[in-house]
Amino acid sequence: MQELLSSIYLFLKSGHVIFMVFWLAGLFMLPRQCIYMLDHEPGSAGEAKWATRMGKLRSIILTPAMLIVWVLGLTMAWSGGWLSEGWLHAKLALVLGLTGYHGWLVGQTKKMARGERPLTEKQLRMIGEVPGLLLIVIVLLVYLKPF
Ligand code: HEM
């Protein structure tokens, strides 16, 4: 098994990076879509349109990309023998945070689709920065492997 994974390692890593970009792109888009939805009254046709767009973003891009990033990442970690290394533990903690943020944001979009408005435009702009900040630290951990 290890031998097979080593022979396809670069394909696994390419897939990991490609789907990581899809996942992060979706996480950047979702708060922006929430901001556009704020322009529409609860129960309006405009709200329904944005609710449909958000649902598609979640089911076609966000959720599948997140699952693929996790599966390929853990497979590479096992194949590379990194499971006991500090940089990977720190990265996993941050990725768990990113996954939690993903789940929380999906919850907010579902509330908005039901006509609730739990967040203001300013709050949405601020929380929209979270994935970018996590991305910076995660990428530094992967490339520098400082511990
Ligand atoms: C979901 C859990 C994840 C696990 C278990 C994981 C694990 C790994 C492992 C083991 C590698 C290979 C390191 C190497 O070959 O030196 C890797 C590469 C990489 N990971 Fe992750 N990762 C995860 C999620 C993420 C996320 C969310 C991001 C970005 C936000 C990310 C960004 C990267 C990048 C950019 C590389 C490529 C490094 C290179 O070019 O060599 N990973 N990941």
GROMACS .gro file of N, CA and C and ligand atoms in nm:
model
  484
    1MET      N    1   0.083  -0.121   0.000
    1MET     CA    2   0.000   0.000   0.000
    1MET      C    3   0.087   0.126   0.000
    2GLN      N    4   0.188   0.128   0.093
    2GLN     CA    5   0.279   0.245   0.101
    2GLN      C    6   0.348   0.269  -0.034
    3GLU      N    7   0.388   0.156  -0.098
    3GLU     CA    8   0.459   0.167  -0.226
    3GLU      C    9   0.370   0.229  -0.334
    4LEU      N   10   0.243   0.182  -0.336
    4LEU     CA   11   0.147   0.235  -0.433
    4LEU      C   12   0.127   0.385  -0.410
    5LEU      N   13   0.109   0.423  -0.280
    5LEU     CA   14   0.085   0.565  -0.249
    5LEU      C   15   0.207   0.651  -0.287
    6SER      N   16   0.329   0.595  -0.265
    6SER     CA   17   0.449   0.672  -0.301
    6SER      C   18   0.453   0.696  -0.451
    7SER      N   19   0.410   0.593  -0.528
    7SER     CA   20   0.420   0.608  -0.674
    7SER      C   21   0.320   0.711  -0.728
    8ILE      N   22   0.210   0.734  -0.653
    8ILE     CA   23   0.112   0.833  -0.703
    8ILE      C   24   0.112   0.959  -0.615
    9TYR      N   25   0.218   0.973  -0.532
    9TYR     CA   26   0.221   1.082  -0.434
    9TYR      C   27   0.199   1.220  -0.497
   10LEU      N   28   0.268   1.246  -0.610
   10LEU     CA   29   0.258   1.380  -0.669
   10LEU      C   30   0.118   1.407  -0.725
   11PHE      N   31   0.047   1.300  -0.766
   11PHE     CA   32  -0.092   1.319  -0.810
   11PHE      C   33  -0.181   1.352  -0.690
   12LEU      N   34  -0.153   1.284  -0.577
   12LEU     CA   35  -0.231   1.312  -0.456
   12LEU      C   36  -0.211   1.458  -0.414
   13LYS      N   37  -0.082   1.500  -0.420
   13LYS     CA   38  -0.052   1.637  -0.377
   13LYS      C   39  -0.115   1.739  -0.472
   14SER      N   40  -0.111   1.711  -0.602
   14SER     CA   41  -0.174   1.802  -0.698
   14SER      C   42  -0.323   1.813  -0.670
   15GLY      N   43  -0.388   1.698  -0.648
   15GLY     CA   44  -0.532   1.698  -0.619
   15GLY      C   45  -0.559   1.776  -0.491
   16HIS      N   46  -0.474   1.757  -0.390
   16HIS     CA   47  -0.490   1.826  -0.262
   16HIS      C   48  -0.488   1.978  -0.283
   17VAL      N   49  -0.391   2.025  -0.361
   17VAL     CA   50  -0.378   2.170  -0.381
   17VAL      C   51  -0.494   2.222  -0.467
   18ILE      N   52  -0.532   2.147  -0.573
   18ILE     CA   53  -0.642   2.192  -0.661
   18ILE      C   54  -0.772   2.207  -0.580
   19PHE      N   55  -0.806   2.102  -0.502
   19PHE     CA   56  -0.933   2.109  -0.429
   19PHE      C   57  -0.926   2.205  -0.311
   20MET      N   58  -0.803   2.227  -0.257
   20MET     CA   59  -0.787   2.329  -0.153
   20MET      C   60  -0.824   2.467  -0.211
   21VAL      N   61  -0.781   2.491  -0.338
   21VAL     CA   62  -0.814   2.621  -0.401
   21VAL      C   63  -0.966   2.631  -0.420
   22PHE      N   64  -1.031   2.522  -0.467
   22PHE     CA   65  -1.178   2.526  -0.484
   22PHE      C   66  -1.247   2.555  -0.349
   23TRP      N   67  -1.200   2.484  -0.244
   23TRP     CA   68  -1.261   2.500  -0.111
   23TRP      C   69  -1.248   2.645  -0.064
   24LEU      N   70  -1.125   2.697  -0.071
   24LEU     CA   71  -1.101   2.834  -0.024
   24LEU      C   72  -1.177   2.936  -0.109
   25ALA      N   73  -1.182   2.911  -0.241
   25ALA     CA   74  -1.257   3.004  -0.328
   25ALA      C   75  -1.403   3.009  -0.283
   26GLY      N   76  -1.460   2.892  -0.251
   26GLY     CA   77  -1.599   2.887  -0.204
   26GLY      C   78  -1.614   2.960  -0.072
   27LEU      N   79  -1.514   2.943   0.018
   27LEU     CA   80  -1.523   3.011   0.148
   27LEU      C   81  -1.507   3.163   0.134
   28PHE      N   82  -1.437   3.207   0.029
   28PHE     CA   83  -1.426   3.352   0.006
   28PHE      C   84  -1.559   3.405  -0.053
   29MET      N   85  -1.624   3.321  -0.136
   29MET     CA   86  -1.745   3.368  -0.204
   29MET      C   87  -1.868   3.373  -0.113
   30LEU      N   88  -1.878   3.277  -0.019
   30LEU     CA   89  -2.002   3.264   0.057
   30LEU      C   90  -2.038   3.389   0.139
   31PRO      N   91  -1.945   3.450   0.215
   31PRO     CA   92  -1.983   3.573   0.288
   31PRO      C   93  -2.022   3.687   0.193
   32ARG      N   94  -1.958   3.689   0.075
   32ARG     CA   95  -1.991   3.791  -0.026
   32ARG      C   96  -2.136   3.771  -0.073
   33GLN      N   97  -2.174   3.644  -0.096
   33GLN     CA   98  -2.313   3.617  -0.138
   33GLN      C   99  -2.411   3.659  -0.027
   34CYS      N  100  -2.369   3.637   0.100
   34CYS     CA  101  -2.456   3.680   0.212
   34CYS      C  102  -2.477   3.831   0.207
   35ILE      N  103  -2.369   3.904   0.174
   35ILE     CA  104  -2.380   4.051   0.167
   35ILE      C  105  -2.479   4.090   0.056
   36TYR      N  106  -2.470   4.022  -0.059
   36TYR     CA  107  -2.565   4.054  -0.168
   36TYR      C  108  -2.709   4.023  -0.124
   37MET      N  109  -2.725   3.916  -0.045
   37MET     CA  110  -2.861   3.879  -0.002
   37MET      C  111  -2.921   3.985   0.091
   38LEU      N  112  -2.834   4.055   0.166
   38LEU     CA  113  -2.884   4.157   0.259
   38LEU      C  114  -2.960   4.268   0.187
   39ASP      N  115  -2.935   4.286   0.055
   39ASP     CA  116  -3.007   4.390  -0.020
   39ASP      C  117  -3.153   4.352  -0.047
   40HIS      N  118  -3.190   4.226  -0.016
   40HIS     CA  119  -3.325   4.180  -0.049
   40HIS      C  120  -3.408   4.155   0.076
   41GLU      N  121  -3.535   4.190   0.069
   41GLU     CA  122  -3.627   4.172   0.181
   41GLU      C  123  -3.649   4.023   0.208
   42PRO      N  124  -3.665   3.984   0.339
   42PRO     CA  125  -3.701   3.845   0.368
   42PRO      C  126  -3.830   3.806   0.294
   43GLY      N  127  -3.827   3.689   0.234
   43GLY     CA  128  -3.946   3.639   0.162
   43GLY      C  129  -3.955   3.687   0.017
   44SER      N  130  -3.862   3.773  -0.028
   44SER     CA  131  -3.869   3.826  -0.164
   44SER      C  132  -3.810   3.727  -0.266
   45ALA      N  133  -3.836   3.758  -0.395
   45ALA     CA  134  -3.782   3.673  -0.502
   45ALA      C  135  -3.630   3.684  -0.505
   46GLY      N  136  -3.578   3.804  -0.475
   46GLY     CA  137  -3.432   3.825  -0.474
   46GLY      C  138  -3.365   3.738  -0.368
   47GLU      N  139  -3.427   3.729  -0.251
   47GLU     CA  140  -3.372   3.645  -0.144
   47GLU      C  141  -3.369   3.498  -0.189
   48ALA      N  142  -3.479   3.455  -0.253
   48ALA     CA  143  -3.487   3.315  -0.297
   48ALA      C  144  -3.377   3.283  -0.399
   49LYS      N  145  -3.348   3.382  -0.486
   49LYS     CA  146  -3.245   3.362  -0.589
   49LYS      C  147  -3.107   3.340  -0.524
   50TRP      N  148  -3.076   3.427  -0.424
   50TRP     CA  149  -2.946   3.413  -0.358
   50TRP      C  150  -2.939   3.286  -0.274
   51ALA      N  151  -3.055   3.247  -0.216
   51ALA     CA  152  -3.058   3.123  -0.138
   51ALA      C  153  -3.026   3.004  -0.228
   52THR      N  154  -3.079   3.006  -0.352
   52THR     CA  155  -3.051   2.897  -0.446
   52THR      C  156  -2.903   2.897  -0.484
   53ARG      N  157  -2.847   3.016  -0.509
   53ARG     CA  158  -2.704   3.024  -0.546
   53ARG      C  159  -2.617   2.973  -0.433
   54MET      N  160  -2.650   3.011  -0.310
   54MET     CA  161  -2.570   2.964  -0.196
   54MET      C  162  -2.579   2.812  -0.180
   55GLY      N  163  -2.699   2.760  -0.200
   55GLY     CA  164  -2.718   2.615  -0.188
   55GLY      C  165  -2.633   2.541  -0.291
   56LYS      N  166  -2.627   2.596  -0.413
   56LYS     CA  167  -2.547   2.532  -0.519
   56LYS      C  168  -2.399   2.541  -0.486
   57LEU      N  169  -2.355   2.657  -0.437
   57LEU     CA  170  -2.214   2.674  -0.402
   57LEU      C  171  -2.175   2.571  -0.294
   58ARG      N  172  -2.266   2.552  -0.198
   58ARG     CA  173  -2.239   2.456  -0.089
   58ARG      C  174  -2.231   2.315  -0.142
   59SER      N  175  -2.333   2.275  -0.220
   59SER     CA  176  -2.339   2.132  -0.256
   59SER      C  177  -2.248   2.095  -0.374
   60ILE      N  178  -2.221   2.192  -0.465
   60ILE     CA  179  -2.139   2.155  -0.581
   60ILE      C  180  -1.990   2.179  -0.555
   61ILE      N  181  -1.957   2.285  -0.478
   61ILE     CA  182  -1.815   2.316  -0.459
   61ILE      C  183  -1.769   2.295  -0.315
   62LEU      N  184  -1.831   2.366  -0.221
   62LEU     CA  185  -1.774   2.370  -0.086
   62LEU      C  186  -1.761   2.234  -0.018
   63THR      N  187  -1.873   2.162  -0.007
   63THR     CA  188  -1.868   2.037   0.069
   63THR      C  189  -1.781   1.931   0.000
   64PRO      N  190  -1.800   1.906  -0.132
   64PRO     CA  191  -1.713   1.804  -0.195
   64PRO      C  192  -1.565   1.842  -0.187
   65ALA      N  193  -1.532   1.972  -0.211
   65ALA     CA  194  -1.390   2.011  -0.209
   65ALA      C  195  -1.332   1.990  -0.069
   66MET      N  196  -1.406   2.026   0.035
   66MET     CA  197  -1.355   2.009   0.171
   66MET      C  198  -1.326   1.861   0.199
   67LEU      N  199  -1.421   1.774   0.161
   67LEU     CA  200  -1.403   1.631   0.189
   67LEU      C  201  -1.280   1.577   0.115
   68ILE      N  202  -1.263   1.618  -0.012
   68ILE     CA  203  -1.149   1.568  -0.091
   68ILE      C  204  -1.017   1.617  -0.031
   69VAL      N  205  -1.013   1.746   0.012
   69VAL     CA  206  -0.889   1.799   0.074
   69VAL      C  207  -0.853   1.717   0.198
   70TRP      N  208  -0.954   1.687   0.280
   70TRP     CA  209  -0.928   1.607   0.402
   70TRP      C  210  -0.876   1.468   0.367
   71VAL      N  211  -0.944   1.401   0.274
   71VAL     CA  212  -0.905   1.262   0.242
   71VAL      C  213  -0.763   1.258   0.184
   72LEU      N  214  -0.735   1.348   0.087
   72LEU     CA  215  -0.601   1.347   0.025
   72LEU      C  216  -0.495   1.390   0.125
   73GLY      N  217  -0.527   1.491   0.208
   73GLY     CA  218  -0.430   1.540   0.308
   73GLY      C  219  -0.393   1.431   0.406
   74LEU      N  220  -0.494   1.361   0.460
   74LEU     CA  221  -0.465   1.255   0.558
   74LEU      C  222  -0.391   1.138   0.492
   75THR      N  223  -0.427   1.108   0.367
   75THR     CA  224  -0.358   1.000   0.296
   75THR      C  225  -0.210   1.034   0.278
   76MET      N  226  -0.181   1.160   0.240
   76MET     CA  227  -0.041   1.201   0.221
   76MET      C  228   0.033   1.201   0.354
   77ALA      N  229  -0.036   1.246   0.461
   77ALA     CA  230   0.030   1.252   0.592
   77ALA      C  231   0.071   1.112   0.636
   78TRP      N  232  -0.017   1.015   0.609
   78TRP     CA  233   0.013   0.876   0.646
   78TRP      C  234   0.124   0.822   0.558
   79SER      N  235   0.111   0.847   0.427
   79SER     CA  236   0.209   0.795   0.332
   79SER      C  237   0.347   0.855   0.355
   80GLY      N  238   0.354   0.984   0.395
   80GLY     CA  239   0.483   1.050   0.415
   80GLY      C  240   0.541   1.027   0.555
   81GLY      N  241   0.467   0.958   0.642
   81GLY     CA  242   0.517   0.932   0.777
   81GLY      C  243   0.523   1.059   0.863
   82TRP      N  244   0.427   1.154   0.839
   82TRP     CA  245   0.430   1.282   0.913
   82TRP      C  246   0.331   1.286   1.029
   83LEU      N  247   0.259   1.174   1.052
   83LEU     CA  248   0.148   1.180   1.146
   83LEU      C  249   0.188   1.224   1.287
   84SER      N  250   0.318   1.204   1.323
   84SER     CA  251   0.358   1.241   1.460
   84SER      C  252   0.433   1.375   1.463
   85GLU      N  253   0.436   1.447   1.350
   85GLU     CA  254   0.515   1.571   1.347
   85GLU      C  255   0.435   1.695   1.391
   86GLY      N  256   0.507   1.784   1.461
   86GLY     CA  257   0.443   1.903   1.518
   86GLY      C  258   0.378   1.994   1.416
   87TRP      N  259   0.447   2.015   1.301
   87TRP     CA  260   0.389   2.107   1.201
   87TRP      C  261   0.255   2.055   1.152
   88LEU      N  262   0.243   1.919   1.140
   88LEU     CA  263   0.117   1.862   1.091
   88LEU      C  264   0.008   1.879   1.197
   89HIS      N  265   0.046   1.860   1.326
   89HIS     CA  266  -0.055   1.877   1.432
   89HIS      C  267  -0.105   2.022   1.434
   90ALA      N  268  -0.010   2.117   1.420
   90ALA     CA  269  -0.051   2.259   1.418
   90ALA      C  270  -0.140   2.285   1.298
   91LYS      N  271  -0.101   2.228   1.182
   91LYS     CA  272  -0.182   2.247   1.061
   91LYS      C  273  -0.321   2.186   1.080
   92LEU      N  274  -0.327   2.065   1.138
   92LEU     CA  275  -0.457   2.000   1.158
   92LEU      C  276  -0.546   2.085   1.248
   93ALA      N  277  -0.485   2.146   1.353
   93ALA     CA  278  -0.565   2.231   1.443
   93ALA      C  279  -0.626   2.347   1.363
   94LEU      N  280  -0.543   2.408   1.276
   94LEU     CA  281  -0.594   2.521   1.197
   94LEU      C  282  -0.698   2.475   1.095
   95VAL      N  283  -0.675   2.358   1.035
   95VAL     CA  284  -0.771   2.309   0.935
   95VAL      C  285  -0.903   2.269   1.003
   96LEU      N  286  -0.892   2.219   1.128
   96LEU     CA  287  -1.016   2.191   1.202
   96LEU      C  288  -1.091   2.322   1.226
   97GLY      N  289  -1.014   2.428   1.258
   97GLY     CA  290  -1.075   2.561   1.275
   97GLY      C  291  -1.143   2.606   1.146
   98LEU      N  292  -1.076   2.583   1.033
   98LEU     CA  293  -1.132   2.623   0.903
   98LEU      C  294  -1.260   2.543   0.874
   99THR      N  295  -1.257   2.414   0.911
   99THR     CA  296  -1.374   2.328   0.888
   99THR      C  297  -1.490   2.374   0.977
  100GLY      N  298  -1.457   2.413   1.103
  100GLY     CA  299  -1.560   2.464   1.193
  100GLY      C  300  -1.620   2.593   1.139
  101TYR      N  301  -1.533   2.681   1.087
  101TYR     CA  302  -1.579   2.807   1.028
  101TYR      C  303  -1.674   2.778   0.911
  102HIS      N  304  -1.634   2.682   0.827
  102HIS     CA  305  -1.716   2.639   0.713
  102HIS      C  306  -1.857   2.598   0.762
  103GLY      N  307  -1.860   2.512   0.864
  103GLY     CA  308  -1.989   2.463   0.915
  103GLY      C  309  -2.073   2.576   0.973
  104TRP      N  310  -2.007   2.665   1.047
  104TRP     CA  311  -2.078   2.778   1.108
  104TRP      C  312  -2.137   2.869   0.999
  105LEU      N  313  -2.056   2.896   0.895
  105LEU     CA  314  -2.101   2.984   0.787
  105LEU      C  315  -2.220   2.923   0.712
  106VAL      N  316  -2.213   2.792   0.689
  106VAL     CA  317  -2.325   2.723   0.622
  106VAL      C  318  -2.452   2.740   0.706
  107GLY      N  319  -2.436   2.730   0.841
  107GLY     CA  320  -2.551   2.750   0.931
  107GLY      C  321  -2.609   2.891   0.914
  108GLN      N  322  -2.520   2.991   0.901
  108GLN     CA  323  -2.568   3.130   0.885
  108GLN      C  324  -2.644   3.145   0.753
  109THR      N  325  -2.593   3.081   0.647
  109THR     CA  326  -2.661   3.096   0.516
  109THR      C  327  -2.799   3.028   0.519
  110LYS      N  328  -2.810   2.918   0.596
  110LYS     CA  329  -2.941   2.851   0.605
  110LYS      C  330  -3.040   2.939   0.681
  111LYS      N  331  -2.989   3.007   0.787
  111LYS     CA  332  -3.077   3.099   0.861
  111LYS      C  333  -3.122   3.212   0.767
  112MET      N  334  -3.028   3.264   0.688
  112MET     CA  335  -3.063   3.375   0.598
  112MET      C  336  -3.167   3.331   0.495
  113ALA      N  337  -3.153   3.207   0.447
  113ALA     CA  338  -3.249   3.156   0.348
  113ALA      C  339  -3.389   3.145   0.409
  114ARG      N  340  -3.396   3.133   0.545
  114ARG     CA  341  -3.527   3.127   0.613
  114ARG      C  342  -3.580   3.266   0.648
  115GLY      N  343  -3.508   3.371   0.603
  115GLY     CA  344  -3.556   3.508   0.626
  115GLY      C  345  -3.490   3.576   0.745
  116GLU      N  346  -3.402   3.503   0.818
  116GLU     CA  347  -3.333   3.568   0.931
  116GLU      C  348  -3.215   3.648   0.878
  117ARG      N  349  -3.171   3.746   0.956
  117ARG     CA  350  -3.054   3.827   0.917
  117ARG      C  351  -2.959   3.834   1.038
  118PRO      N  352  -2.889   3.720   1.067
  118PRO     CA  353  -2.809   3.714   1.190
  118PRO      C  354  -2.685   3.802   1.189
  119LEU      N  355  -2.636   3.842   1.071
  119LEU     CA  356  -2.511   3.918   1.066
  119LEU      C  357  -2.528   4.046   0.984
  120THR      N  358  -2.457   4.150   1.025
  120THR     CA  359  -2.460   4.276   0.949
  120THR      C  360  -2.357   4.269   0.836
  121GLU      N  361  -2.364   4.367   0.745
  121GLU     CA  362  -2.268   4.370   0.635
  121GLU      C  363  -2.125   4.383   0.688
  122LYS      N  364  -2.108   4.468   0.792
  122LYS     CA  365  -1.974   4.489   0.846
  122LYS      C  366  -1.919   4.359   0.907
  123GLN      N  367  -2.006   4.288   0.980
  123GLN     CA  368  -1.961   4.160   1.040
  123GLN      C  369  -1.925   4.060   0.930
  124LEU      N  370  -2.006   4.057   0.824
  124LEU     CA  371  -1.977   3.963   0.714
  124LEU      C  372  -1.845   3.997   0.646
  125ARG      N  373  -1.818   4.127   0.629
  125ARG     CA  374  -1.690   4.167   0.569
  125ARG      C  375  -1.574   4.123   0.658
  126MET      N  376  -1.591   4.140   0.789
  126MET     CA  377  -1.482   4.103   0.880
  126MET      C  378  -1.459   3.951   0.884
  127ILE      N  379  -1.568   3.875   0.898
  127ILE     CA  380  -1.548   3.730   0.906
  127ILE      C  381  -1.500   3.672   0.772
  128GLY      N  382  -1.526   3.746   0.663
  128GLY     CA  383  -1.479   3.702   0.531
  128GLY      C  384  -1.327   3.696   0.522
  129GLU      N  385  -1.258   3.762   0.616
  129GLU     CA  386  -1.111   3.761   0.615
  129GLU      C  387  -1.053   3.635   0.681
  130VAL      N  388  -1.137   3.563   0.758
  130VAL     CA  389  -1.086   3.448   0.836
  130VAL      C  390  -1.015   3.343   0.749
  131PRO      N  391  -1.076   3.296   0.638
  131PRO     CA  392  -1.008   3.192   0.560
  131PRO      C  393  -0.873   3.237   0.505
  132GLY      N  394  -0.863   3.363   0.464
  132GLY     CA  395  -0.737   3.414   0.409
  132GLY      C  396  -0.626   3.411   0.514
  133LEU      N  397  -0.661   3.452   0.636
  133LEU     CA  398  -0.561   3.454   0.744
  133LEU      C  399  -0.516   3.311   0.778
  134LEU      N  400  -0.614   3.219   0.786
  134LEU     CA  401  -0.578   3.079   0.814
  134LEU      C  402  -0.493   3.022   0.701
  135LEU      N  403  -0.527   3.057   0.577
  135LEU     CA  404  -0.451   3.007   0.461
  135LEU      C  405  -0.303   3.047   0.473
  136ILE      N  406  -0.277   3.172   0.512
  136ILE     CA  407  -0.138   3.219   0.521
  136ILE      C  408  -0.060   3.132   0.620
  137VAL      N  409  -0.117   3.109   0.738
  137VAL     CA  410  -0.042   3.033   0.840
  137VAL      C  411  -0.027   2.886   0.797
  138ILE      N  412  -0.135   2.830   0.739
  138ILE     CA  413  -0.130   2.688   0.697
  138ILE      C  414  -0.021   2.668   0.591
  139VAL      N  415  -0.016   2.758   0.492
  139VAL     CA  416   0.083   2.743   0.384
  139VAL      C  417   0.225   2.757   0.441
  140LEU      N  418   0.244   2.852   0.535
  140LEU     CA  419   0.378   2.865   0.596
  140LEU      C  420   0.416   2.738   0.671
  141LEU      N  421   0.320   2.679   0.741
  141LEU     CA  422   0.350   2.556   0.816
  141LEU      C  423   0.391   2.443   0.722
  142VAL      N  424   0.318   2.431   0.609
  142VAL     CA  425   0.347   2.320   0.516
  142VAL      C  426   0.485   2.336   0.453
  143TYR      N  427   0.518   2.460   0.410
  143TYR     CA  428   0.645   2.477   0.338
  143TYR      C  429   0.764   2.486   0.431
  144LEU      N  430   0.749   2.552   0.547
  144LEU     CA  431   0.865   2.570   0.636
  144LEU      C  432   0.884   2.451   0.730
  145LYS      N  433   0.773   2.380   0.758
  145LYS     CA  434   0.776   2.269   0.856
  145LYS      C  435   0.867   2.309   0.974
  146PRO      N  436   0.831   2.416   1.047
  146PRO     CA  437   0.923   2.472   1.147
  146PRO      C  438   0.944   2.384   1.269
  147PHE      N  439   0.854   2.290   1.295
  147PHE     CA  440   0.872   2.199   1.411
  147PHE      C  441   0.806   2.066   1.382
  148HEM     C1  442  -0.760   1.862   0.577
  148HEM     C2  443  -0.650   1.826   0.638
  148HEM     C3  444  -0.514   1.839   0.573
  148HEM     C4  445  -0.412   1.752   0.589
  148HEM     C5  446  -0.411   1.627   0.673
  148HEM     C6  447  -0.302   1.801   0.508
  148HEM     C7  448  -0.180   1.740   0.493
  148HEM     C8  449  -0.086   1.772   0.399
  148HEM     C9  450   0.035   1.698   0.370
  148HEM    C10  451   0.079   1.574   0.443
  148HEM    C11  452   0.099   1.760   0.268
  148HEM    C12  453   0.227   1.716   0.199
  148HEM    C13  454   0.344   1.794   0.251
  148HEM    C14  455   0.469   1.767   0.169
  148HEM     O1  456   0.466   1.691   0.068
  148HEM     O2  457   0.574   1.823   0.208
  148HEM    C15  458   0.018   1.876   0.230
  148HEM    C16  459   0.050   1.964   0.129
  148HEM    C17  460  -0.009   2.086   0.115
  148HEM     N1  461  -0.117   2.133   0.186
  148HEM    FE1  462  -0.233   2.025   0.313
  148HEM     N2  463  -0.342   1.918   0.447
  148HEM    C18  464  -0.470   1.946   0.485
  148HEM    C19  465  -0.543   2.058   0.447
  148HEM    C20  466  -0.488   2.167   0.383
  148HEM    C21  467  -0.549   2.297   0.370
  148HEM    C22  468  -0.687   2.333   0.425
  148HEM    C23  469  -0.464   2.377   0.302
  148HEM    C24  470  -0.475   2.520   0.265
  148HEM    C25  471  -0.558   2.604   0.324
  148HEM    C26  472  -0.349   2.298   0.268
  148HEM    C27  473  -0.241   2.344   0.196
  148HEM    C28  474  -0.141   2.262   0.148
  148HEM    C29  475  -0.046   2.301   0.046
  148HEM    C30  476  -0.036   2.436  -0.023
  148HEM    C31  477   0.036   2.189   0.025
  148HEM    C32  478   0.143   2.175  -0.083
  148HEM    C33  479   0.284   2.180  -0.033
  148HEM    C34  480   0.381   2.151  -0.148
  148HEM     O3  481   0.368   2.211  -0.258
  148HEM     O4  482   0.470   2.072  -0.127
  148HEM     N3  483  -0.366   2.172   0.320
  148HEM     N4  484  -0.093   1.880   0.312
   0.00000   0.00000   0.00000
